[in-house]
Coordinates of C-alpha atoms in Angstrom, one line a residue:
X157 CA 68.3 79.7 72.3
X158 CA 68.9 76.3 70.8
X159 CA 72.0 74.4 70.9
X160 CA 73.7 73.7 67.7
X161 CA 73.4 69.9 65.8
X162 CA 75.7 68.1 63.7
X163 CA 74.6 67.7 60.8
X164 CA 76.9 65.4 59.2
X165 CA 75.8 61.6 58.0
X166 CA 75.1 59.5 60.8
X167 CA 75.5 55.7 60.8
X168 CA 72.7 53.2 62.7
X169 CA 75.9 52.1 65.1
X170 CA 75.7 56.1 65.8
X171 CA 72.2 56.7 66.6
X172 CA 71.7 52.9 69.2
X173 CA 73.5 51.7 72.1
X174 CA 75.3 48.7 71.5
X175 CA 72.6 45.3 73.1
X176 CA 73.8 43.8 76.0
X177 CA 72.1 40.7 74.8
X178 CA 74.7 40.4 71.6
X179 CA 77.3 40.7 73.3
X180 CA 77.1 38.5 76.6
X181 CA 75.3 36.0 76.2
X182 CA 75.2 32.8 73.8
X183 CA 72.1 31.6 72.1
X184 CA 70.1 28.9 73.0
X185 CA 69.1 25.9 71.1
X186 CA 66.6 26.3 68.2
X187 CA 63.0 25.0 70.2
X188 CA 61.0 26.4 73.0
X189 CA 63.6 28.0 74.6
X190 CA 63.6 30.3 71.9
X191 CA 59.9 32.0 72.9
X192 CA 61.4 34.0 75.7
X193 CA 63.2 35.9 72.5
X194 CA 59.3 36.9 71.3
X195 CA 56.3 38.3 72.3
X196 CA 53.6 35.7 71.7
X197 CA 51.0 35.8 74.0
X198 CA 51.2 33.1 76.4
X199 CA 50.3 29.7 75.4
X200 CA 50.2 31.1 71.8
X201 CA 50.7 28.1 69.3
X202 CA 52.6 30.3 66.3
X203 CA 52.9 27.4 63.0
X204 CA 52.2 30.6 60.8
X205 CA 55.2 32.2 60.4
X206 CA 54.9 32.6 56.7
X207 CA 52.0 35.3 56.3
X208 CA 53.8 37.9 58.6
X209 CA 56.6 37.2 60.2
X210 CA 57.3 37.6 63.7
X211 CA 59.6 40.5 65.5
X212 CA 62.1 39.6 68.1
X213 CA 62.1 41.6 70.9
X214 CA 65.7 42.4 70.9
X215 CA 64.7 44.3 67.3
X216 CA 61.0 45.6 68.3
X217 CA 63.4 47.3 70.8
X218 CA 66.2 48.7 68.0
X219 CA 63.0 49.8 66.1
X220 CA 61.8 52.0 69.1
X221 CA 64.9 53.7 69.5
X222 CA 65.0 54.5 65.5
X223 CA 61.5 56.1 66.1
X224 CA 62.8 57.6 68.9
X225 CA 65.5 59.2 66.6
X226 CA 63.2 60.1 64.0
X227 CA 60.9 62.1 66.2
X228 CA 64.1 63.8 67.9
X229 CA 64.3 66.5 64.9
X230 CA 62.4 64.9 61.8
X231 CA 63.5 67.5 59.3
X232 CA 66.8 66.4 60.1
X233 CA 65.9 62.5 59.4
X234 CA 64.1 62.8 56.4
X235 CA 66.5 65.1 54.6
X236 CA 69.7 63.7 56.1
X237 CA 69.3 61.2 58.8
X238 CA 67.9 58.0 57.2
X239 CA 69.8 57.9 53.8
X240 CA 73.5 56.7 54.7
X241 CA 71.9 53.9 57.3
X242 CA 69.2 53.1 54.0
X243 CA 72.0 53.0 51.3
X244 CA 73.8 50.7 53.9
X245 CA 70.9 48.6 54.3
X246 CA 70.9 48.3 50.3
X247 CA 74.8 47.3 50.2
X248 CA 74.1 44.2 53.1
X249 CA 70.7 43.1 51.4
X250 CA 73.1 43.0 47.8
X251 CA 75.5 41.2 49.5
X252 CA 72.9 38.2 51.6
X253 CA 70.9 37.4 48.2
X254 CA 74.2 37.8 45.7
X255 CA 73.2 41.2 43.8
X256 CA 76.3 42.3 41.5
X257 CA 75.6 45.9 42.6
X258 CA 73.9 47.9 45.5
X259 CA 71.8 49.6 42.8
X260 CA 70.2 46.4 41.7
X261 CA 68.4 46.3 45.1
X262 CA 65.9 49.4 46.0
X263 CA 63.4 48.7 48.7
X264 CA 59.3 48.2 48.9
X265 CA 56.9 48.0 51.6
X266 CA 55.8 44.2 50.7
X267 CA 56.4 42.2 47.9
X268 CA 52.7 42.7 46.6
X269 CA 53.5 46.3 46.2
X270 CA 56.9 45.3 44.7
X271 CA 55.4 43.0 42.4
X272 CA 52.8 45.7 41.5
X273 CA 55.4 48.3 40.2
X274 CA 57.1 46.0 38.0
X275 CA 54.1 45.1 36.2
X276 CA 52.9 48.3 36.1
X277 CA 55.8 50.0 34.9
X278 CA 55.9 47.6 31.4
X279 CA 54.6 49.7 28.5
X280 CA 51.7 47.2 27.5
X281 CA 50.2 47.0 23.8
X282 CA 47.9 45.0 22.1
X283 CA 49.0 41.5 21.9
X284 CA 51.5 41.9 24.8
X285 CA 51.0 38.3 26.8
X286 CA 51.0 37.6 30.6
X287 CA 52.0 34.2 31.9
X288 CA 50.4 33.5 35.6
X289 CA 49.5 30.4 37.1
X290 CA 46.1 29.5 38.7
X291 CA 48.7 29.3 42.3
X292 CA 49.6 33.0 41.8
X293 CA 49.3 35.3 44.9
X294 CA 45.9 37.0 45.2
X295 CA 47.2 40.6 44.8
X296 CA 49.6 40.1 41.8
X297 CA 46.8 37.6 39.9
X298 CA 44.3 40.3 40.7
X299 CA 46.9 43.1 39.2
X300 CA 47.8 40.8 36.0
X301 CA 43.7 40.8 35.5
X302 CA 43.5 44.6 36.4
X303 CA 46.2 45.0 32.9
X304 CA 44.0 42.7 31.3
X305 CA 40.6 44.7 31.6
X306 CA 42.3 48.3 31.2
X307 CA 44.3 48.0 28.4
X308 CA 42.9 46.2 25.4
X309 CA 44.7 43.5 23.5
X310 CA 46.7 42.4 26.2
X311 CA 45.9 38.9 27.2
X312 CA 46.4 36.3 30.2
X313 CA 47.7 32.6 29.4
X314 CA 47.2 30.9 32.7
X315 CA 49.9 27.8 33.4
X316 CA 47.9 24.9 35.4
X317 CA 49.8 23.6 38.9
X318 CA 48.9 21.2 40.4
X319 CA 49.7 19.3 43.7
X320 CA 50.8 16.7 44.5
X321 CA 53.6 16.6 41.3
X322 CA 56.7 16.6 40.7
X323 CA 59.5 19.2 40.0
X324 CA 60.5 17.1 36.5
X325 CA 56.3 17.3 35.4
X326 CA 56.2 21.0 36.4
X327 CA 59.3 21.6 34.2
X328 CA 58.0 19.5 31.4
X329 CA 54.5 20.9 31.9
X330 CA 56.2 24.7 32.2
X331 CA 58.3 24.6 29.1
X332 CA 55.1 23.2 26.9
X333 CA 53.2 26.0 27.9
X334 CA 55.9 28.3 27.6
X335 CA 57.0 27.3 23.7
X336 CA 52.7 27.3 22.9
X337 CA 52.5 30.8 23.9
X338 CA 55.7 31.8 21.8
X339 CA 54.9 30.2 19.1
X340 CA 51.2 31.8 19.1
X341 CA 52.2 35.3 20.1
X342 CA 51.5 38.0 17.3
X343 CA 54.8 39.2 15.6
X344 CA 56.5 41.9 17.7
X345 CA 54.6 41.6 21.3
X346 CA 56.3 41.2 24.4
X347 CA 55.8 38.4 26.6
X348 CA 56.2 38.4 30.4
X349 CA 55.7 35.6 32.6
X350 CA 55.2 35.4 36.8
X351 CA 57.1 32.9 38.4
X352 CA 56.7 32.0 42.0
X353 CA 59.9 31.1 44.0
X354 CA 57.6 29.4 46.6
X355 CA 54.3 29.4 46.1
X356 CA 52.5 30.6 49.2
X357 CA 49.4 28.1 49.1
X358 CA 50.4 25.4 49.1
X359 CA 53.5 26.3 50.6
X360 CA 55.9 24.6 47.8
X361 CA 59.8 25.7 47.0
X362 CA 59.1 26.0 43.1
X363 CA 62.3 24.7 40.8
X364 CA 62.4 28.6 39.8
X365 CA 65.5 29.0 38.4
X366 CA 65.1 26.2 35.9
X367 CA 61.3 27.9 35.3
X368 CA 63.2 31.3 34.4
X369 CA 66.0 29.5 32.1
X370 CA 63.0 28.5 30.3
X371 CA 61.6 31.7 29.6
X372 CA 64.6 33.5 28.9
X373 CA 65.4 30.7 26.1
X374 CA 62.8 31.8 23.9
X375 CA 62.7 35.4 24.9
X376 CA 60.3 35.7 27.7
X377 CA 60.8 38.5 30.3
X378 CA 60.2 36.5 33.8
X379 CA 59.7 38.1 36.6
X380 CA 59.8 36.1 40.3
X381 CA 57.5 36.5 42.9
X382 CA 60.0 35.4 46.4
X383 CA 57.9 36.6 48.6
X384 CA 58.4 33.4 51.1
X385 CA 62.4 33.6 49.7
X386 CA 65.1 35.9 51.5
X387 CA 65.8 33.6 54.5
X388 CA 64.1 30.2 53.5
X389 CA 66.7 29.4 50.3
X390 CA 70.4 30.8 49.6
X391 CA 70.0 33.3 46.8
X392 CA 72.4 34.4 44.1
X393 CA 70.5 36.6 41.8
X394 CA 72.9 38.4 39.5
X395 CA 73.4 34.5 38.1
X396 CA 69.5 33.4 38.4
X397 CA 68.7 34.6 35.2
X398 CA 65.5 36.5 36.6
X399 CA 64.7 39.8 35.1
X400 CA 62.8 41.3 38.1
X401 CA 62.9 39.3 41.8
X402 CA 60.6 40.8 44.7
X403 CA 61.3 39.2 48.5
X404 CA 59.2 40.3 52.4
X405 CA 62.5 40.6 54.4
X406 CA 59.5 40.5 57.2
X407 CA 58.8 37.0 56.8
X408 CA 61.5 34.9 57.0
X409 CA 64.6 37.7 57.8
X410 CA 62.8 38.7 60.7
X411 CA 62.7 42.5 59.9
X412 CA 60.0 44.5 61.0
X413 CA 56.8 44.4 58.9
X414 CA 56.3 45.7 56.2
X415 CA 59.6 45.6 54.7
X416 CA 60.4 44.2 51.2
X417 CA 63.0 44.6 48.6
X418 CA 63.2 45.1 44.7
X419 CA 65.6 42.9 42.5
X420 CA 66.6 43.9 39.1
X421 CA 69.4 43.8 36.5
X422 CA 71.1 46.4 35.0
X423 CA 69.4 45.0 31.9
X424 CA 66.2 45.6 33.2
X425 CA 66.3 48.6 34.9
X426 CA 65.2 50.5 32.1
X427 CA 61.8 48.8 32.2
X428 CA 61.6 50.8 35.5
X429 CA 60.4 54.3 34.9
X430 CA 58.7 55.3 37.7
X431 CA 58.0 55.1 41.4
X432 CA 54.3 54.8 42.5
X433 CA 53.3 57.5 43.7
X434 CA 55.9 59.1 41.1
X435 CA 58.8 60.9 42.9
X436 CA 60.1 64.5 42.3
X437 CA 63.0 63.1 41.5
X438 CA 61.4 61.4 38.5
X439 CA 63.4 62.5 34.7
X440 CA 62.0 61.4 31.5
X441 CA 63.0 58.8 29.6
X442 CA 65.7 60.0 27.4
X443 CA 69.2 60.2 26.7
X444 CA 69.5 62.6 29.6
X445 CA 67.9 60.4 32.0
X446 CA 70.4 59.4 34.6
X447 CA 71.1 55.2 34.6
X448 CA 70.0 55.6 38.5
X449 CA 67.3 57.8 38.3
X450 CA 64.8 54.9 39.4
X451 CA 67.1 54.2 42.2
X452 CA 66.9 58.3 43.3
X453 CA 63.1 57.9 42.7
X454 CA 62.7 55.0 45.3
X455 CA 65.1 56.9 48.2
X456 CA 62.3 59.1 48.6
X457 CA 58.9 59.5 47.0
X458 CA 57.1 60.7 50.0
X459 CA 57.0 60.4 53.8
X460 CA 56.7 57.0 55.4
X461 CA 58.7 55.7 58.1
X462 CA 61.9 54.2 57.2
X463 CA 62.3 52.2 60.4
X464 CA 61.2 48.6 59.2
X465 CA 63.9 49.0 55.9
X466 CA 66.3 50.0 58.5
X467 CA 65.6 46.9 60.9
X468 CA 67.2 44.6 58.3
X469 CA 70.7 45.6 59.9
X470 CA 69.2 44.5 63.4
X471 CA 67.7 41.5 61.9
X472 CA 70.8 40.3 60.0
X473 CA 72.7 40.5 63.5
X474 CA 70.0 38.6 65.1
X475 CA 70.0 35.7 62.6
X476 CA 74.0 35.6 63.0
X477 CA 74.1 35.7 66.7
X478 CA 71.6 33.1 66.7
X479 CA 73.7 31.0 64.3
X480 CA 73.6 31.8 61.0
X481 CA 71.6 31.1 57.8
X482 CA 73.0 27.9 57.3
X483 CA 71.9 27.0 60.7
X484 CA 68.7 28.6 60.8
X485 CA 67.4 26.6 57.8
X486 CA 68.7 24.0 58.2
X487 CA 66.8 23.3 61.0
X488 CA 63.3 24.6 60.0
X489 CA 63.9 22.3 57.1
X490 CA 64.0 19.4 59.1
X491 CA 61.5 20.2 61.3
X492 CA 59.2 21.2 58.7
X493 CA 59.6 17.8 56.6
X494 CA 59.3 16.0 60.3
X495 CA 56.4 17.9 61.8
X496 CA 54.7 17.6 58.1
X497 CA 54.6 13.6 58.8
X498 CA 53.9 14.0 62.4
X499 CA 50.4 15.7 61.7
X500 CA 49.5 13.7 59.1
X501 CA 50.4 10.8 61.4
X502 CA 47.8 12.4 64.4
X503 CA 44.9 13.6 61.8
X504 CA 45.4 10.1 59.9
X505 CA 45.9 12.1 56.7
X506 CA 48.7 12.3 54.6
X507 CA 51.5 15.3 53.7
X508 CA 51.2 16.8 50.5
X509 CA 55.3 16.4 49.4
X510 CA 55.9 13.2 51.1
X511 CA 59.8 13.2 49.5
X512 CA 60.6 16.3 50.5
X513 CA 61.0 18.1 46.7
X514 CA 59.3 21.0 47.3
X515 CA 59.3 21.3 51.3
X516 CA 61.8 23.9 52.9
X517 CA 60.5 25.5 56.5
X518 CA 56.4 25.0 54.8
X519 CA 54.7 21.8 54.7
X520 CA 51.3 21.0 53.4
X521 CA 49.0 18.4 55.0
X522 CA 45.2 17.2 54.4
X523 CA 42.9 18.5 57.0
X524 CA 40.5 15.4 58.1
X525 CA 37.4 16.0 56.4
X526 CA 35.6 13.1 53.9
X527 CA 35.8 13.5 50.3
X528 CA 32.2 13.9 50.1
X529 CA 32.3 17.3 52.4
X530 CA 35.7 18.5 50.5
X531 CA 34.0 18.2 46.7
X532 CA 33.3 21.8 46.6
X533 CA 34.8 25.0 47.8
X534 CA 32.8 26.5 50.7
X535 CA 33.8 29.9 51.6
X536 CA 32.2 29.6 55.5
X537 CA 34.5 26.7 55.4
X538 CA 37.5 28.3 55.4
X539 CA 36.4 31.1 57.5
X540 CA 35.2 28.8 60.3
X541 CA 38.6 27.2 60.5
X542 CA 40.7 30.5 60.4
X543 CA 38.0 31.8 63.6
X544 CA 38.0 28.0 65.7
X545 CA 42.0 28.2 65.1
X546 CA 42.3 31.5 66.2
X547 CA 39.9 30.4 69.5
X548 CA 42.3 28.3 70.5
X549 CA 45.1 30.6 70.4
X550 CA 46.7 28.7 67.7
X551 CA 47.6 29.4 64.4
X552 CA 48.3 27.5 60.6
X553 CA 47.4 28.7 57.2
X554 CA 44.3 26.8 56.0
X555 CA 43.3 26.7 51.8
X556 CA 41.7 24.3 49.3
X557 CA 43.1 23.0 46.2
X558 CA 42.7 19.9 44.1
X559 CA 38.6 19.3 45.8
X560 CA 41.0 18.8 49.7
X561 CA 41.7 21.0 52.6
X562 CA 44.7 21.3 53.4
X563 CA 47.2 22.9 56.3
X564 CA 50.3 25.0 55.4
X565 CA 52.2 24.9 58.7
X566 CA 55.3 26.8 59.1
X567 CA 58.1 25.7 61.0
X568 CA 60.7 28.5 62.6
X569 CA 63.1 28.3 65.3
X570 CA 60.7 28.4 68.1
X571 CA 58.7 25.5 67.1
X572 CA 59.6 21.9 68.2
X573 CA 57.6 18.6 66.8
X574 CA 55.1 18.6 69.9
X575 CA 53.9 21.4 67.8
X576 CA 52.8 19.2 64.8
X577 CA 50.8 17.4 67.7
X578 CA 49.2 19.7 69.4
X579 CA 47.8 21.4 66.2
X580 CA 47.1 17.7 64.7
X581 CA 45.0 17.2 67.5
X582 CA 43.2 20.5 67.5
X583 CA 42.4 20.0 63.8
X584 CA 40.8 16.7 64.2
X585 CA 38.4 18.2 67.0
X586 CA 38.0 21.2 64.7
X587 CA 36.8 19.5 61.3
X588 CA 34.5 17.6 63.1
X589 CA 32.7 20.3 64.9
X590 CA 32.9 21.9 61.2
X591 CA 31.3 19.2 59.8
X592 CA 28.5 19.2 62.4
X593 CA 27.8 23.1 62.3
X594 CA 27.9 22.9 58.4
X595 CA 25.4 19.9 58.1
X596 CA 23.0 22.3 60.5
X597 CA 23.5 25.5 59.0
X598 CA 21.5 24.8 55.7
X599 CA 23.6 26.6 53.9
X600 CA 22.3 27.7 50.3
X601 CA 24.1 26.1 47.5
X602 CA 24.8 29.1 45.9
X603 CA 27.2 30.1 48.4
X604 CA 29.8 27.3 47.3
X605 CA 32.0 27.2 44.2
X606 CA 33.6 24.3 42.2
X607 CA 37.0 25.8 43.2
X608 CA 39.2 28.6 45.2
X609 CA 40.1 29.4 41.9
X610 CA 36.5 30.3 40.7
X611 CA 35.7 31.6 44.1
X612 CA 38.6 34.4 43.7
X613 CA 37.3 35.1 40.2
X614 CA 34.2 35.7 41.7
X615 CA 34.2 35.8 45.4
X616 CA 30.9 37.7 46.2
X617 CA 28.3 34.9 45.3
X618 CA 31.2 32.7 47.7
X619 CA 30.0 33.3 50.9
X620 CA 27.2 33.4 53.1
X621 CA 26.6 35.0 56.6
X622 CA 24.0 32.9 58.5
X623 CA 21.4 33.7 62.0
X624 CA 23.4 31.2 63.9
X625 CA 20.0 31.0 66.1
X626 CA 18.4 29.4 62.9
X627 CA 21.1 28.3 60.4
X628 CA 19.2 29.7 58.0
X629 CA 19.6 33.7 57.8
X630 CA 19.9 36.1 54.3
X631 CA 22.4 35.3 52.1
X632 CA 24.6 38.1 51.7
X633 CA 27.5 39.5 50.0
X634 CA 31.0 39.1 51.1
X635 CA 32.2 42.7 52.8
X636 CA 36.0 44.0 53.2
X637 CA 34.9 46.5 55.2
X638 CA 33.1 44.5 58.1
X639 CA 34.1 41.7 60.2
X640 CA 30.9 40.4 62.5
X641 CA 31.2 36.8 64.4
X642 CA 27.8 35.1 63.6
X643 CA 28.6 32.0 65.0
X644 CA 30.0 29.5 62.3
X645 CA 29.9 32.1 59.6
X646 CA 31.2 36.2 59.2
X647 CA 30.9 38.5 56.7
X648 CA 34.2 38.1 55.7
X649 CA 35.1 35.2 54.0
X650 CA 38.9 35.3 54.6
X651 CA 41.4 34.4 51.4
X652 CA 44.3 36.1 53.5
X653 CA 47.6 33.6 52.7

């Protein structure tokens, strides 16, 4: 016989014992003292912080006790268990990034998927315009092209940026393009633009707001890609002017991967129609469609596990025990603008943002190749940093723009300015081995690209696997589903952020 259950709502306080560690002991001081709160692997060099994140252990340990809960009786969690603990989730997320309402926020796996929705739920005609810039994230550039090529009439006007600039010549050069693509739009069409809040390569803290005043000034819907945002910049959204603003609470909140979240007014909620994949609870637009029914349809619109949405309680105890947001970026800040200077000082290059405009915890900083070997984009290139890097048990974002390779290093709590050295000096060694392999390796000029930029448009003819007993080997296509070491080549030339 089985003993009875409660079945009332249950808050996350309810379901976890309270950590020791919050409540006797103090923090230490933002540096290397801070590793002993992770799970690196020894010696692990981590100045990538932006792509994924990392999980402290005090919250990898909150999120094994919620799956702990969910396995415990999982008819109960899915039709009870999770929804109070989500909804509260909602109301703290609303209150961190300055939402007017809990039912402005809803959450998303990532921000790709985020972004995704929005763009997908727009009703788009012929003559309907998207604004992106050639710096937009690969996913949602590749999504914008996917509306382009499936429903005819709708074009792409693509806004040029870039670096080095300055915020003043970005707005000067963003509201030109803006007013030409208003004034050219056919009678009637919609117009929606894609603004980044950082951009993620090169790492640069965008002058968004002022980008989104723009838009709305003339009518243009502007939706924000913060994917690098929640916990890099104070946020106040309901007085942004944004229509839609997507943010990875994974990243820089240290939640548990994947775990996003979905901005949007009460204005444009009604763009929102649908969930993807579409939720029972979906009603048809209408004057008997509920106000909320988007925010029903995102509670539940199939089985996944809840338990990284959930971690953002853990996480926003974490950031508060260890000081605060204030704190916290305040000193990646510093250390990113710092350690930006400091590599560029050991790889005798120079930082991208050498005043600081568009620098918050990312910096970008020339990788020491010649101007000759950096002309083109080479595909092996990248991939032979990204596999060398990894080698040494080290870590930074590597990408090319404006004919340079360049670093995106990202500077978090654990990192200290020795850091900046270390990698400095590993790059140095790197590139020049790079440079060495690359003369040897014969490589067929069809393999490179003027660009990244024509590259992602067409990425297959981009890389080039190579017999690394010969240099020479068959040129073949790029794969996503294979990933073979050949020596100074793969298969898989890598464009991951």
């Amino acid at each position: 016989m089985s003993s009875s259950q409660s079945i009332e709502p249950v808050t996350l306080d309810d379901v976890l014992k309270p950590n020791q560690l919050f409540r006797h002991h103090r923090a230490l001081k933002f540096g290397h003292e801070f590793l002993q709160y992770y799970s690196f692997k020894k010696g692990f060099l981590n100045l990538n912080n932006g792509s994924f994140g990392a999980l402290p252990k005090v919250i990898t340990e909150a999120c094994n006790e919620l799956t702990a809960w969910q396995e415990e009786n999982t008819d109960y969690y899915y039709r009870i268990g999770f929804i109070p603990p989500l909804i509260g989730v909602r109301e703290q997320l609303a209150k961190l990034v300055g939402a007017s309402d809990v039912d402005e926020i809803v959450m998303v796996a990532n921000t790709s998927t985020g972004m995704g929705l929005v763009l997908r739920n727009f009703l788009w005609k012929s003559g309907d315009i998207i604004v992106r810039c050639n710096t937009t994230y690969g996913t949602v550039y590749k999504t914008i092209q996917y509306i382009h090529d499936t429903t005819p009439g709708v074009e792409i006007s693509q806004f040029e940026l870039l670096f080095p600039t300055t915020r003043q010549t970005v707005l000067e050069g963003w509201k030109r393009h803006i007013d030409k693509v208003k004034q050219s739009a056919p009678q009637g069409s919609k117009i929606v633009a894609v603004i980044d809040s950082i951009v993620a390569n090169p790492g640069a803290w965008m002058p968004w707001k002022e980008m989104v005043k723009i838009c709305k000034d003339v009518g243009v819907w502007a939706i924000v890609d913060g994917a690098h945002s929640v916990g890099q910049e104070p946020l106040n959204l309901s007085t942004s002017g944004a229509d839609f603003f997507v943010s990875s609470a994974h990243k820089w909140l240290n939640a548990k991967r994947g775990c996003a979240f979905l901005w949007f007014s009460k204005k444009s909620r009604d763009i929102m129609l649908t969930t993807i994949p579409t939720s029972a609870s979906y009603v048809s637009p209408g004057p008997e469609r509920p106000p909320t029914n988007i925010i029903s349809q995102f509670q539940y619109n199939g089985t996944i596990d809840y338990t990284p949405y959930l971690s953002v309680y853990f996480a926003l105890q974490w950031r508060e025990w260890i000081g605060g947001e204030a704190a916290i970026q305040e000193y990646c800040n510093k250390l990113a603008r710092e350690g930006g200077k400091r590599l560029a000082e050991t790889m005798s290059t120079q930082v991208m943002d050498p005043d600081g405009e568009f620098t918050l915890a990312m910096v970008n900083v020339v990788l020491p190749f010649s101007k000759e070997f950096s002309a083109t984009y080479d595909a092996s290139v990248s991939t032979a940093l990204r596999n060398k890097l990894l080698s040494q048990n080290m870590f930074a974002v590597t990408f090319y723009h404006q004919q340079l390779w360049w670093t995106r290093v990202s500077a978090q709590i654990w990192n200290e300015i020795s850091d900046f050295e270390v990698l400095g000096k590993a790059f140095v060694s790197i590139c020049s081995e790079i440079v060495a392999e690359h003369k040897n390796a014969r490589i067929p000029p069809e393999s490179k690209a003027e660009s990244f930029h024509s590259y992602l448009e067409h990425p297959f003819p981009g890389a080039v696997a190579c017999d690394p007993k010969d240099g020479v080997g068959a040129h073949r296509p790029v794969t996503a589903t294979t990933v073979v070491p050949v020596g100074y080549h793969t298969h898989l030339a890598s464009i991951r952020p």
